[in-house]
PDB file of C-alpha atoms in Angstrom:
ATOM      1  CA  MET J   1       0.000   0.000   0.000  1.00 49.00           C
ATOM      2  CA  ALA J   2       1.490   3.348  -1.070  1.00 50.00           C
ATOM      3  CA  VAL J   3       2.546   5.873   1.588  1.00 49.00           C
ATOM      4  CA  GLY J   4      -0.164   8.315   0.462  1.00 84.00           C
ATOM      5  CA  ARG J   5      -2.760   5.597   0.781  1.00 87.00           C
ATOM      6  CA  GLU J   6      -1.539   4.589   4.247  1.00 90.00           C
ATOM      7  CA  GLU J   7      -1.659   8.190   5.407  1.00 93.00           C
ATOM      8  CA  SER J   8      -5.190   8.630   4.046  1.00 92.00           C
ATOM      9  CA  VAL J   9      -6.338   5.500   5.910  1.00 93.00           C
ATOM     10  CA  TYR J  10      -4.753   6.818   9.104  1.00 94.00           C
ATOM     11  CA  MET J  11      -6.417  10.209   8.687  1.00 95.00           C
ATOM     12  CA  ALA J  12      -9.770   8.541   7.958  1.00 93.00           C
ATOM     13  CA  LYS J  13      -9.469   6.669  11.271  1.00 94.00           C
ATOM     14  CA  LEU J  14      -8.608   9.919  13.026  1.00 95.00           C
ATOM     15  CA  ALA J  15     -11.599  11.650  11.431  1.00 93.00           C
ATOM     16  CA  GLU J  16     -13.815   8.790  12.620  1.00 92.00           C
ATOM     17  CA  GLN J  17     -12.589   9.183  16.191  1.00 93.00           C
ATOM     18  CA  ALA J  18     -13.244  12.926  15.969  1.00 92.00           C
ATOM     19  CA  GLU J  19     -16.692  12.206  14.451  1.00 91.00           C
ATOM     20  CA  ARG J  20     -15.830  14.346  11.433  1.00 92.00           C
ATOM     21  CA  TYR J  21     -17.420  12.032   8.896  1.00 90.00           C
ATOM     22  CA  GLU J  22     -17.375  14.375   5.903  1.00 90.00           C
ATOM     23  CA  GLY J  23     -13.604  14.597   6.333  1.00 91.00           C
ATOM     24  CA  MET J  24     -13.540  10.822   6.640  1.00 91.00           C
ATOM     25  CA  VAL J  25     -15.315  10.579   3.266  1.00 88.00           C
ATOM     26  CA  GLU J  26     -12.691  12.833   1.674  1.00 90.00           C
ATOM     27  CA  TYR J  27      -9.832  10.689   2.975  1.00 92.00           C
ATOM     28  CA  MET J  28     -11.479   7.463   1.806  1.00 87.00           C
ATOM     29  CA  GLN J  29     -11.960   8.960  -1.643  1.00 86.00           C
ATOM     30  CA  LYS J  30      -8.205   9.609  -1.650  1.00 89.00           C
ATOM     31  CA  VAL J  31      -7.666   5.954  -0.745  1.00 87.00           C
ATOM     32  CA  ALA J  32      -9.779   4.921  -3.735  1.00 83.00           C
ATOM     33  CA  ASP J  33      -7.896   7.335  -5.995  1.00 83.00           C
ATOM     34  CA  ALA J  34      -4.600   5.797  -4.840  1.00 83.00           C
ATOM     35  CA  MET J  35      -5.642   2.287  -5.875  1.00 80.00           C
ATOM     36  CA  GLY J  36      -3.673   0.768  -8.716  1.00 75.00           C
ATOM     37  CA  GLU J  37      -5.373  -0.640 -11.805  1.00 74.00           C
ATOM     38  CA  GLY J  38      -7.298  -3.798 -10.912  1.00 71.00           C
ATOM     39  CA  GLU J  39      -6.535  -3.346  -7.209  1.00 78.00           C
ATOM     40  CA  GLU J  40      -9.209  -3.852  -4.537  1.00 78.00           C
ATOM     41  CA  LEU J  41      -9.809  -2.180  -1.200  1.00 78.00           C
ATOM     42  CA  MET J  42      -8.630  -4.117   1.828  1.00 82.00           C
ATOM     43  CA  VAL J  43     -11.237  -5.254   4.382  1.00 75.00           C
ATOM     44  CA  GLU J  44     -10.322  -2.457   6.807  1.00 85.00           C
ATOM     45  CA  GLU J  45     -10.579   0.119   4.029  1.00 86.00           C
ATOM     46  CA  SER J  46     -13.974  -1.213   2.943  1.00 80.00           C
ATOM     47  CA  ASN J  47     -15.261  -0.914   6.493  1.00 79.00           C
ATOM     48  CA  LEU J  48     -13.959   2.642   6.803  1.00 87.00           C
ATOM     49  CA  LEU J  49     -15.596   3.584   3.502  1.00 84.00           C
ATOM     50  CA  PHE J  50     -18.930   2.208   4.671  1.00 79.00           C
ATOM     51  CA  VAL J  51     -18.747   3.958   8.061  1.00 82.00           C
ATOM     52  CA  ALA J  52     -17.839   7.273   6.433  1.00 85.00           C
ATOM     53  CA  TYR J  53     -20.663   7.381   3.926  1.00 81.00           C
ATOM     54  CA  GLU J  54     -23.242   5.819   6.241  1.00 78.00           C
ATOM     55  CA  ASN J  55     -22.711   8.461   8.924  1.00 84.00           C
ATOM     56  CA  VAL J  56     -22.747  11.358   6.476  1.00 85.00           C
ATOM     57  CA  ILE J  57     -25.959  10.072   4.896  1.00 80.00           C
ATOM     58  CA  VAL J  58     -27.647   9.469   8.262  1.00 79.00           C
ATOM     59  CA  ALA J  59     -26.756  12.972   9.461  1.00 85.00           C
ATOM     60  CA  HIS J  60     -28.091  14.624   6.306  1.00 83.00           C
ATOM     61  CA  HIS J  61     -31.285  12.550   6.379  1.00 78.00           C
ATOM     62  CA  SER J  62     -31.850  13.576   9.980  1.00 85.00           C
ATOM     63  CA  SER J  63     -31.377  17.239   9.071  1.00 88.00           C
ATOM     64  CA  TRP J  64     -33.684  16.867   6.076  1.00 84.00           C
ATOM     65  CA  ARG J  65     -36.466  15.350   8.220  1.00 85.00           C
ATOM     66  CA  ILE J  66     -36.161  18.070  10.884  1.00 90.00           C
ATOM     67  CA  VAL J  67     -36.288  20.890   8.331  1.00 89.00           C
ATOM     68  CA  SER J  68     -39.193  19.155   6.534  1.00 87.00           C
ATOM     69  CA  SER J  69     -41.099  19.126   9.815  1.00 87.00           C
ATOM     70  CA  PHE J  70     -40.448  22.836  10.367  1.00 85.00           C
ATOM     71  CA  MET J  71     -41.479  23.589   6.787  1.00 84.00           C
ATOM     72  CA  GLN J  72     -44.847  21.880   7.292  1.00 82.00           C
ATOM     73  CA  LYS J  73     -45.431  23.527  10.670  1.00 81.00           C
ATOM     74  CA  GLU J  74     -44.595  27.049   9.467  1.00 76.00           C
ATOM     75  CA  GLY J  75     -46.663  26.524   6.329  1.00 70.00           C
ATOM     76  CA  ARG J  76     -49.770  25.999   8.459  1.00 69.00           C
ATOM     77  CA  GLY J  77     -49.287  29.135  10.540  1.00 64.00           C
ATOM     78  CA  ASN J  78     -46.459  31.648  10.392  1.00 64.00           C
ATOM     79  CA  HIS J  79     -45.617  32.221   6.725  1.00 68.00           C
ATOM     80  CA  ASP J  80     -42.829  34.737   7.354  1.00 71.00           C
ATOM     81  CA  HIS J  81     -39.997  32.214   7.260  1.00 79.00           C
ATOM     82  CA  VAL J  82     -41.408  29.678   4.786  1.00 82.00           C
ATOM     83  CA  ALA J  83     -39.319  30.869   1.825  1.00 84.00           C
ATOM     84  CA  ALA J  84     -36.091  30.738   3.838  1.00 87.00           C
ATOM     85  CA  ILE J  85     -36.913  27.283   5.206  1.00 88.00           C
ATOM     86  CA  CYS J  86     -37.767  25.997   1.727  1.00 88.00           C
ATOM     87  CA  GLY J  87     -34.439  27.256   0.446  1.00 89.00           C
ATOM     88  CA  TYR J  88     -32.566  25.556   3.268  1.00 90.00           C
ATOM     89  CA  HIS J  89     -34.571  22.373   2.686  1.00 87.00           C
ATOM     90  CA  ALA J  90     -33.614  22.415  -1.003  1.00 88.00           C
ATOM     91  CA  ARG J  91     -29.959  22.951  -0.078  1.00 89.00           C
ATOM     92  CA  ILE J  92     -29.916  19.880   2.182  1.00 87.00           C
ATOM     93  CA  LYS J  93     -31.636  17.840  -0.550  1.00 82.00           C
ATOM     94  CA  PHE J  94     -29.003  18.987  -3.054  1.00 83.00           C
ATOM     95  CA  GLU J  95     -26.230  17.967  -0.645  1.00 84.00           C
ATOM     96  CA  LEU J  96     -27.839  14.546  -0.175  1.00 78.00           C
ATOM     97  CA  ASP J  97     -28.117  14.058  -3.934  1.00 74.00           C
ATOM     98  CA  SER J  98     -24.454  15.028  -4.292  1.00 79.00           C
ATOM     99  CA  ILE J  99     -23.427  12.519  -1.611  1.00 78.00           C
ATOM    100  CA  TYR J 100     -25.407   9.738  -3.268  1.00 71.00           C
ATOM    101  CA  GLY J 101     -24.060  10.698  -6.668  1.00 72.00           C
ATOM    102  CA  GLY J 102     -20.510  10.663  -5.344  1.00 76.00           C
ATOM    103  CA  ILE J 103     -20.715   7.244  -3.780  1.00 73.00           C
ATOM    104  CA  LEU J 104     -22.533   5.721  -6.762  1.00 68.00           C
ATOM    105  CA  CYS J 105     -19.898   7.122  -9.097  1.00 71.00           C
ATOM    106  CA  LEU J 106     -17.148   5.764  -6.860  1.00 73.00           C
ATOM    107  CA  LEU J 107     -18.744   2.336  -6.625  1.00 68.00           C
ATOM    108  CA  ASP J 108     -19.698   1.993 -10.274  1.00 63.00           C
ATOM    109  CA  ALA J 109     -16.506   3.408 -11.766  1.00 64.00           C
ATOM    110  CA  ARG J 110     -13.785   2.394  -9.322  1.00 64.00           C
ATOM    111  CA  LEU J 111     -14.831  -0.342  -6.911  1.00 67.00           C
ATOM    112  CA  ILE J 112     -17.504  -2.776  -8.140  1.00 60.00           C
ATOM    113  CA  PRO J 113     -15.898  -3.394 -11.582  1.00 62.00           C
ATOM    114  CA  VAL J 114     -12.628  -4.631 -10.038  1.00 59.00           C
ATOM    115  CA  VAL J 115     -14.040  -6.672  -7.151  1.00 63.00           C
ATOM    116  CA  THR J 116     -13.381 -10.396  -7.527  1.00 61.00           C
ATOM    117  CA  VAL J 117     -14.615 -11.639  -4.142  1.00 57.00           C
ATOM    118  CA  VAL J 118     -18.374 -12.141  -4.041  1.00 53.00           C
ATOM    119  CA  ASP J 119     -18.656 -10.997  -0.409  1.00 57.00           C
ATOM    120  CA  SER J 120     -17.108  -7.654  -1.328  1.00 60.00           C
ATOM    121  CA  LYS J 121     -19.605  -7.067  -4.135  1.00 58.00           C
ATOM    122  CA  VAL J 122     -22.462  -7.725  -1.755  1.00 58.00           C
ATOM    123  CA  PHE J 123     -20.867  -5.351   0.757  1.00 59.00           C
ATOM    124  CA  TYR J 124     -20.718  -2.548  -1.797  1.00 57.00           C
ATOM    125  CA  LEU J 125     -24.257  -3.225  -2.996  1.00 60.00           C
ATOM    126  CA  LYS J 126     -25.474  -3.199   0.587  1.00 60.00           C
ATOM    127  CA  MET J 127     -23.900   0.230   0.951  1.00 55.00           C
ATOM    128  CA  LYS J 128     -25.600   1.375  -2.227  1.00 57.00           C
ATOM    129  CA  GLY J 129     -28.817   0.143  -0.644  1.00 55.00           C
ATOM    130  CA  SER J 130     -28.743   3.205   1.614  1.00 57.00           C
ATOM    131  CA  ASN J 131     -30.786   4.680  -1.222  1.00 61.00           C
ATOM    132  CA  GLN J 132     -33.035   1.932  -2.544  1.00 66.00           C
ATOM    133  CA  GLY J 133     -34.320   3.809  -5.560  1.00 68.00           C
ATOM    134  CA  LEU J 134     -30.795   4.346  -6.829  1.00 60.00           C
ATOM    135  CA  ILE J 135     -29.720   0.735  -6.322  1.00 63.00           C
ATOM    136  CA  MET J 136     -32.722  -0.445  -8.342  1.00 71.00           C
ATOM    137  CA  GLY J 137     -32.155   2.163 -11.022  1.00 68.00           C
ATOM    138  CA  LYS J 138     -28.592   0.925 -11.438  1.00 62.00           C
ATOM    139  CA  GLY J 139     -29.728  -2.700 -11.891  1.00 71.00           C
ATOM    140  CA  GLY J 140     -28.775  -3.690  -8.348  1.00 73.00           C
ATOM    141  CA  ALA J 141     -31.460  -6.371  -8.086  1.00 80.00           C
ATOM    142  CA  ARG J 142     -30.204  -8.036 -11.275  1.00 83.00           C
ATOM    143  CA  LEU J 143     -26.652  -8.028  -9.948  1.00 78.00           C
ATOM    144  CA  LEU J 144     -27.761  -9.489  -6.611  1.00 80.00           C
ATOM    145  CA  ALA J 145     -29.727 -12.213  -8.414  1.00 85.00           C
ATOM    146  CA  ASN J 146     -26.734 -12.950 -10.647  1.00 82.00           C
ATOM    147  CA  ILE J 147     -24.366 -13.266  -7.679  1.00 79.00           C
ATOM    148  CA  ALA J 148     -26.855 -15.535  -5.887  1.00 84.00           C
ATOM    149  CA  SER J 149     -26.954 -17.866  -8.884  1.00 85.00           C
ATOM    150  CA  LYS J 150     -23.155 -18.256  -8.846  1.00 80.00           C
ATOM    151  CA  THR J 151     -22.418 -18.947  -5.185  1.00 81.00           C
ATOM    152  CA  GLU J 152     -23.257 -21.630  -2.642  1.00 84.00           C
ATOM    153  CA  ASP J 153     -21.655 -19.833   0.298  1.00 83.00           C
ATOM    154  CA  PRO J 154     -24.310 -19.479   3.062  1.00 86.00           C
ATOM    155  CA  GLN J 155     -22.893 -16.213   4.419  1.00 80.00           C
ATOM    156  CA  THR J 156     -22.959 -14.585   1.006  1.00 79.00           C
ATOM    157  CA  LEU J 157     -26.464 -15.881   0.291  1.00 88.00           C
ATOM    158  CA  ARG J 158     -27.647 -14.602   3.668  1.00 87.00           C
ATOM    159  CA  MET J 159     -26.320 -11.129   2.862  1.00 80.00           C
ATOM    160  CA  ILE J 160     -27.938 -11.141  -0.581  1.00 84.00           C
ATOM    161  CA  ALA J 161     -31.252 -12.418   0.783  1.00 90.00           C
ATOM    162  CA  GLY J 162     -31.140  -9.734   3.476  1.00 86.00           C
ATOM    163  CA  ALA J 163     -30.512  -6.993   0.908  1.00 82.00           C
ATOM    164  CA  ILE J 164     -33.410  -8.173  -1.278  1.00 88.00           C
ATOM    165  CA  ALA J 165     -35.626  -8.546   1.806  1.00 89.00           C
ATOM    166  CA  ASN J 166     -35.021  -4.874   2.588  1.00 84.00           C
ATOM    167  CA  LEU J 167     -35.981  -3.911  -0.972  1.00 86.00           C
ATOM    168  CA  CYS J 168     -39.180  -5.964  -0.593  1.00 91.00           C
ATOM    169  CA  GLY J 169     -40.255  -3.541   2.122  1.00 88.00           C
ATOM    170  CA  ASN J 170     -40.583  -0.722  -0.431  1.00 87.00           C
ATOM    171  CA  GLU J 171     -43.793  -1.095  -2.439  1.00 90.00           C
ATOM    172  CA  LYS J 172     -42.603   1.377  -5.075  1.00 88.00           C
ATOM    173  CA  LEU J 173     -39.853  -1.072  -6.038  1.00 89.00           C
ATOM    174  CA  HIS J 174     -41.992  -4.227  -6.283  1.00 92.00           C
ATOM    175  CA  VAL J 175     -42.592  -4.257 -10.038  1.00 92.00           C
ATOM    176  CA  THR J 176     -38.926  -3.608 -10.853  1.00 90.00           C
ATOM    177  CA  LEU J 177     -37.800  -6.110  -8.229  1.00 91.00           C
ATOM    178  CA  LYS J 178     -39.910  -8.829  -9.825  1.00 92.00           C
ATOM    179  CA  LYS J 179     -38.954  -7.850 -13.390  1.00 92.00           C
ATOM    180  CA  ASP J 180     -35.248  -7.951 -12.531  1.00 90.00           C
ATOM    181  CA  GLY J 181     -35.491 -11.447 -11.041  1.00 92.00           C
ATOM    182  CA  GLY J 182     -35.262 -10.489  -7.379  1.00 92.00           C
ATOM    183  CA  ILE J 183     -38.289 -12.522  -6.264  1.00 95.00           C
ATOM    184  CA  LYS J 184     -37.229 -15.608  -8.206  1.00 94.00           C
ATOM    185  CA  ALA J 185     -33.697 -15.298  -6.801  1.00 94.00           C
ATOM    186  CA  LEU J 186     -35.054 -14.988  -3.260  1.00 95.00           C
ATOM    187  CA  LEU J 187     -37.082 -18.180  -3.607  1.00 95.00           C
ATOM    188  CA  GLY J 188     -34.159 -19.953  -5.273  1.00 95.00           C
ATOM    189  CA  MET J 189     -31.926 -19.307  -2.267  1.00 95.00           C
ATOM    190  CA  VAL J 190     -34.175 -21.555  -0.166  1.00 93.00           C
ATOM    191  CA  GLN J 191     -32.512 -24.502  -1.906  1.00 91.00           C
ATOM    192  CA  CYS J 192     -29.277 -23.996   0.024  1.00 90.00           C
ATOM    193  CA  GLY J 193     -31.133 -25.195   3.129  1.00 88.00           C
ATOM    194  CA  HIS J 194     -29.267 -22.914   5.540  1.00 91.00           C
ATOM    195  CA  SER J 195     -31.570 -21.667   8.303  1.00 92.00           C
ATOM    196  CA  ASP J 196     -30.184 -18.110   8.340  1.00 92.00           C
ATOM    197  CA  VAL J 197     -30.685 -17.777   4.583  1.00 94.00           C
ATOM    198  CA  VAL J 198     -34.235 -19.136   4.737  1.00 94.00           C
ATOM    199  CA  ALA J 199     -34.997 -16.722   7.580  1.00 93.00           C
ATOM    200  CA  GLN J 200     -34.021 -13.757   5.377  1.00 92.00           C
ATOM    201  CA  VAL J 201     -36.037 -15.168   2.469  1.00 95.00           C
ATOM    202  CA  ALA J 202     -39.106 -15.484   4.705  1.00 95.00           C
ATOM    203  CA  ARG J 203     -38.593 -11.939   5.993  1.00 94.00           C
ATOM    204  CA  GLY J 204     -38.469 -10.672   2.422  1.00 95.00           C
ATOM    205  CA  PHE J 205     -41.728 -12.338   1.439  1.00 96.00           C
ATOM    206  CA  SER J 206     -43.352 -11.071   4.625  1.00 95.00           C
ATOM    207  CA  ASN J 207     -42.218  -7.514   3.831  1.00 94.00           C
ATOM    208  CA  PHE J 208     -43.499  -7.850   0.264  1.00 96.00           C
ATOM    209  CA  ALA J 209     -46.906  -9.265   1.239  1.00 95.00           C
ATOM    210  CA  LYS J 210     -47.451  -6.675   3.977  1.00 95.00           C
ATOM    211  CA  CYS J 211     -46.696  -3.858   1.532  1.00 94.00           C
ATOM    212  CA  GLU J 212     -49.124  -5.288  -1.020  1.00 94.00           C
ATOM    213  CA  SER J 213     -51.823  -5.690   1.623  1.00 92.00           C
ATOM    214  CA  ARG J 214     -51.332  -2.117   2.809  1.00 92.00           C
ATOM    215  CA  GLY J 215     -51.490  -0.846  -0.776  1.00 92.00           C
ATOM    216  CA  ILE J 216     -54.800  -2.613  -1.341  1.00 89.00           C
ATOM    217  CA  SER J 217     -56.318  -1.294   1.886  1.00 86.00           C
ATOM    218  CA  GLN J 218     -55.229   2.240   0.947  1.00 88.00           C
ATOM    219  CA  GLY J 219     -56.787   1.884  -2.496  1.00 85.00           C
ATOM    220  CA  HIS J 220     -53.719   2.386  -4.684  1.00 83.00           C
ATOM    221  CA  ARG J 221     -53.076  -1.253  -5.551  1.00 85.00           C
ATOM    222  CA  LYS J 222     -55.282  -3.830  -7.251  1.00 87.00           C
ATOM    223  CA  GLY J 223     -54.923  -7.284  -8.744  1.00 90.00           C
ATOM    224  CA  ARG J 224     -53.239 -10.559  -7.988  1.00 92.00           C
ATOM    225  CA  SER J 225     -50.058 -10.638  -5.926  1.00 94.00           C
ATOM    226  CA  LEU J 226     -46.769 -10.393  -7.791  1.00 93.00           C
ATOM    227  CA  LEU J 227     -45.491 -13.253  -5.612  1.00 93.00           C
ATOM    228  CA  ILE J 228     -47.794 -15.842  -7.146  1.00 89.00           C
ATOM    229  CA  GLU J 229     -46.256 -16.261 -10.605  1.00 82.00           C
ATOM    230  CA  ASP J 230     -42.834 -17.276  -9.272  1.00 85.00           C
ATOM    231  CA  GLY J 231     -44.220 -20.071  -7.075  1.00 88.00           C
ATOM    232  CA  VAL J 232     -43.812 -18.312  -3.746  1.00 92.00           C
ATOM    233  CA  LEU J 233     -47.381 -19.040  -2.651  1.00 90.00           C
ATOM    234  CA  ASN J 234     -47.008 -22.791  -3.173  1.00 88.00           C
ATOM    235  CA  TRP J 235     -43.770 -22.804  -1.183  1.00 91.00           C
ATOM    236  CA  MET J 236     -45.338 -20.922   1.712  1.00 90.00           C
ATOM    237  CA  ALA J 237     -48.431 -23.131   1.784  1.00 86.00           C
ATOM    238  CA  SER J 238     -46.407 -26.334   1.981  1.00 81.00           C
ATOM    239  CA  SER J 239     -43.333 -25.366   3.974  1.00 76.00           C
ATOM    240  CA  SER J 240     -44.066 -23.070   6.905  1.00 68.00           C
ATOM    241  CA  ALA J 241     -44.409 -25.821   9.521  1.00 69.00           C
ATOM    242  CA  THR J 242     -40.951 -27.227   8.717  1.00 76.00           C
ATOM    243  CA  PHE J 243     -38.856 -24.208   9.731  1.00 86.00           C
ATOM    244  CA  SER J 244     -37.778 -22.501  12.953  1.00 87.00           C
ATOM    245  CA  ALA J 245     -40.334 -20.556  14.979  1.00 88.00           C
ATOM    246  CA  SER J 246     -39.114 -17.114  13.850  1.00 88.00           C
ATOM    247  CA  THR J 247     -39.005 -18.116  10.177  1.00 92.00           C
ATOM    248  CA  ARG J 248     -42.414 -19.742  10.474  1.00 92.00           C
ATOM    249  CA  ARG J 249     -43.886 -16.528  11.877  1.00 92.00           C
ATOM    250  CA  HIS J 250     -42.681 -14.579   8.832  1.00 94.00           C
ATOM    251  CA  ILE J 251     -44.130 -17.147   6.424  1.00 94.00           C
ATOM    252  CA  GLU J 252     -47.443 -17.349   8.270  1.00 94.00           C
ATOM    253  CA  LEU J 253     -47.809 -13.579   8.317  1.00 95.00           C
ATOM    254  CA  ALA J 254     -46.992 -13.318   4.609  1.00 95.00           C
ATOM    255  CA  PHE J 255     -49.492 -16.048   3.746  1.00 95.00           C
ATOM    256  CA  CYS J 256     -52.248 -14.400   5.788  1.00 95.00           C
ATOM    257  CA  HIS J 257     -51.673 -11.036   4.116  1.00 95.00           C
ATOM    258  CA  LEU J 258     -51.867 -12.679   0.682  1.00 95.00           C
ATOM    259  CA  ALA J 259     -55.130 -14.328   1.734  1.00 95.00           C
ATOM    260  CA  GLN J 260     -56.701 -10.926   2.483  1.00 94.00           C
ATOM    261  CA  ASN J 261     -56.614 -10.106  -1.244  1.00 93.00           C
ATOM    262  CA  GLU J 262     -59.654 -11.637  -2.971  1.00 93.00           C
ATOM    263  CA  ASP J 263     -57.787 -11.584  -6.290  1.00 94.00           C
ATOM    264  CA  ASN J 264     -55.532 -14.300  -4.827  1.00 94.00           C
ATOM    265  CA  THR J 265     -58.471 -16.550  -3.876  1.00 95.00           C
ATOM    266  CA  LEU J 266     -58.174 -19.103  -6.679  1.00 95.00           C
ATOM    267  CA  GLU J 267     -54.427 -19.547  -6.202  1.00 94.00           C
ATOM    268  CA  ILE J 268     -54.837 -19.869  -2.417  1.00 94.00           C
ATOM    269  CA  ILE J 269     -57.360 -22.673  -2.935  1.00 95.00           C
ATOM    270  CA  ARG J 270     -55.278 -24.439  -5.615  1.00 92.00           C
ATOM    271  CA  SER J 271     -52.185 -24.389  -3.409  1.00 90.00           C
ATOM    272  CA  GLY J 272     -54.002 -26.131  -0.578  1.00 90.00           C
ATOM    273  CA  GLY J 273     -53.905 -22.893   1.319  1.00 91.00           C
ATOM    274  CA  ILE J 274     -57.254 -23.370   3.067  1.00 94.00           C
ATOM    275  CA  LYS J 275     -55.754 -26.061   5.293  1.00 93.00           C
ATOM    276  CA  GLU J 276     -52.776 -23.830   5.991  1.00 93.00           C
ATOM    277  CA  LEU J 277     -55.021 -20.912   6.940  1.00 95.00           C
ATOM    278  CA  ILE J 278     -56.995 -23.153   9.290  1.00 95.00           C
ATOM    279  CA  ARG J 279     -53.760 -24.401  10.856  1.00 94.00           C
ATOM    280  CA  ILE J 280     -52.455 -20.859  11.290  1.00 94.00           C
ATOM    281  CA  SER J 281     -55.757 -19.703  12.816  1.00 96.00           C
ATOM    282  CA  ARG J 282     -55.408 -22.392  15.475  1.00 95.00           C
ATOM    283  CA  GLU J 283     -51.689 -22.928  15.992  1.00 93.00           C
ATOM    284  CA  SER J 284     -49.746 -19.752  15.196  1.00 93.00           C
ATOM    285  CA  SER J 285     -47.721 -18.472  18.132  1.00 90.00           C
ATOM    286  CA  ARG J 286     -48.863 -14.900  17.442  1.00 91.00           C
ATOM    287  CA  GLU J 287     -52.396 -13.793  18.249  1.00 95.00           C
ATOM    288  CA  ASP J 288     -52.410 -11.105  15.538  1.00 93.00           C
ATOM    289  CA  THR J 289     -51.483 -13.705  12.920  1.00 94.00           C
ATOM    290  CA  ARG J 290     -54.160 -16.114  14.167  1.00 95.00           C
ATOM    291  CA  ASN J 291     -56.718 -13.313  13.946  1.00 96.00           C
ATOM    292  CA  LEU J 292     -55.555 -12.402  10.432  1.00 95.00           C
ATOM    293  CA  ALA J 293     -56.036 -16.017   9.325  1.00 96.00           C
ATOM    294  CA  LYS J 294     -59.509 -16.130  10.896  1.00 96.00           C
ATOM    295  CA  LYS J 295     -60.424 -12.869   9.179  1.00 95.00           C
ATOM    296  CA  ALA J 296     -59.441 -14.271   5.775  1.00 94.00           C
ATOM    297  CA  LEU J 297     -61.407 -17.477   6.344  1.00 95.00           C
ATOM    298  CA  ASP J 298     -64.520 -15.689   7.618  1.00 94.00           C
ATOM    299  CA  SER J 299     -64.645 -12.849   5.088  1.00 94.00           C
ATOM    300  CA  ASN J 300     -64.069 -14.793   1.860  1.00 94.00           C
ATOM    301  CA  PRO J 301     -67.173 -16.696   0.618  1.00 94.00           C
ATOM    302  CA  ALA J 302     -65.055 -18.949  -1.606  1.00 94.00           C
ATOM    303  CA  PHE J 303     -62.961 -20.042   1.367  1.00 95.00           C
ATOM    304  CA  SER J 304     -66.102 -20.761   3.392  1.00 91.00           C
ATOM    305  CA  ALA J 305     -67.526 -22.818   0.525  1.00 92.00           C
ATOM    306  CA  GLU J 306     -64.331 -24.877   0.296  1.00 90.00           C
ATOM    307  CA  ILE J 307     -64.401 -25.574   4.028  1.00 90.00           C
ATOM    308  CA  HIS J 308     -68.036 -26.695   3.968  1.00 86.00           C
ATOM    309  CA  ALA J 309     -67.451 -28.849   0.884  1.00 83.00           C
ATOM    310  CA  ALA J 310     -64.505 -30.658   2.455  1.00 68.00           C
TER     311      ALA J 310
END
């Protein structure tokens, strides 16, 4: 490691101790600039880079939320300072956009192209996930799915599944996530059989189903669940009882949310989901999940007809 690079790493550590994270970002950018062609960041350098950007982003987001709150409050009453607050709000937003643009440029141009270790790629993508819209816009879900298809390492798969699970919690990203193979990749990772990976997969489907259910109740989403075409429903209906308690709770909750949508009725019945709903309504460890299962069974005439015909 060149002397200039060593000094920049040292100064980045010093900036971290002094909690001067914008300075830490500057030093880590110097580290990246000092990298030779085809050279990768060391583990310590990667961690410093993540800490630097994460803290700067968190601080700016906090400022943005506080100023947004003031802008709304002043807009309802005292209008004297609204223009000044709006200008300050726009300035913080511009700074945030610049930070995101800087890190995306650094990752896309300097770091991700030269990374050969799968874990490192996931690390960088996880950092890009600080802004989910940008990671999706840059094809992040496709890259995650591609990495998942080429590794059998449980730790790497757990990290990928966790990253996709986080994206599943953003309803605005659902269509792109499915189109780019994120849902299919998430289900495919179940095949590794590792409990920690399956737990992240279940969390992702739970996040996805809850978002869909909320969208329907708020009136801005209609139609069959995007999870159905990739076989997720069949997996949930037949597998929930075989996993750990925490994983099972995620699967049960996801299944119950899918059952609230009448457009999923036929697929629920075909998958044998009526029996699963009955089991959940009686055996789930969570009262709210039991009640959600009972609500689906009681409110859907087709489900009631299937039960009486059995």
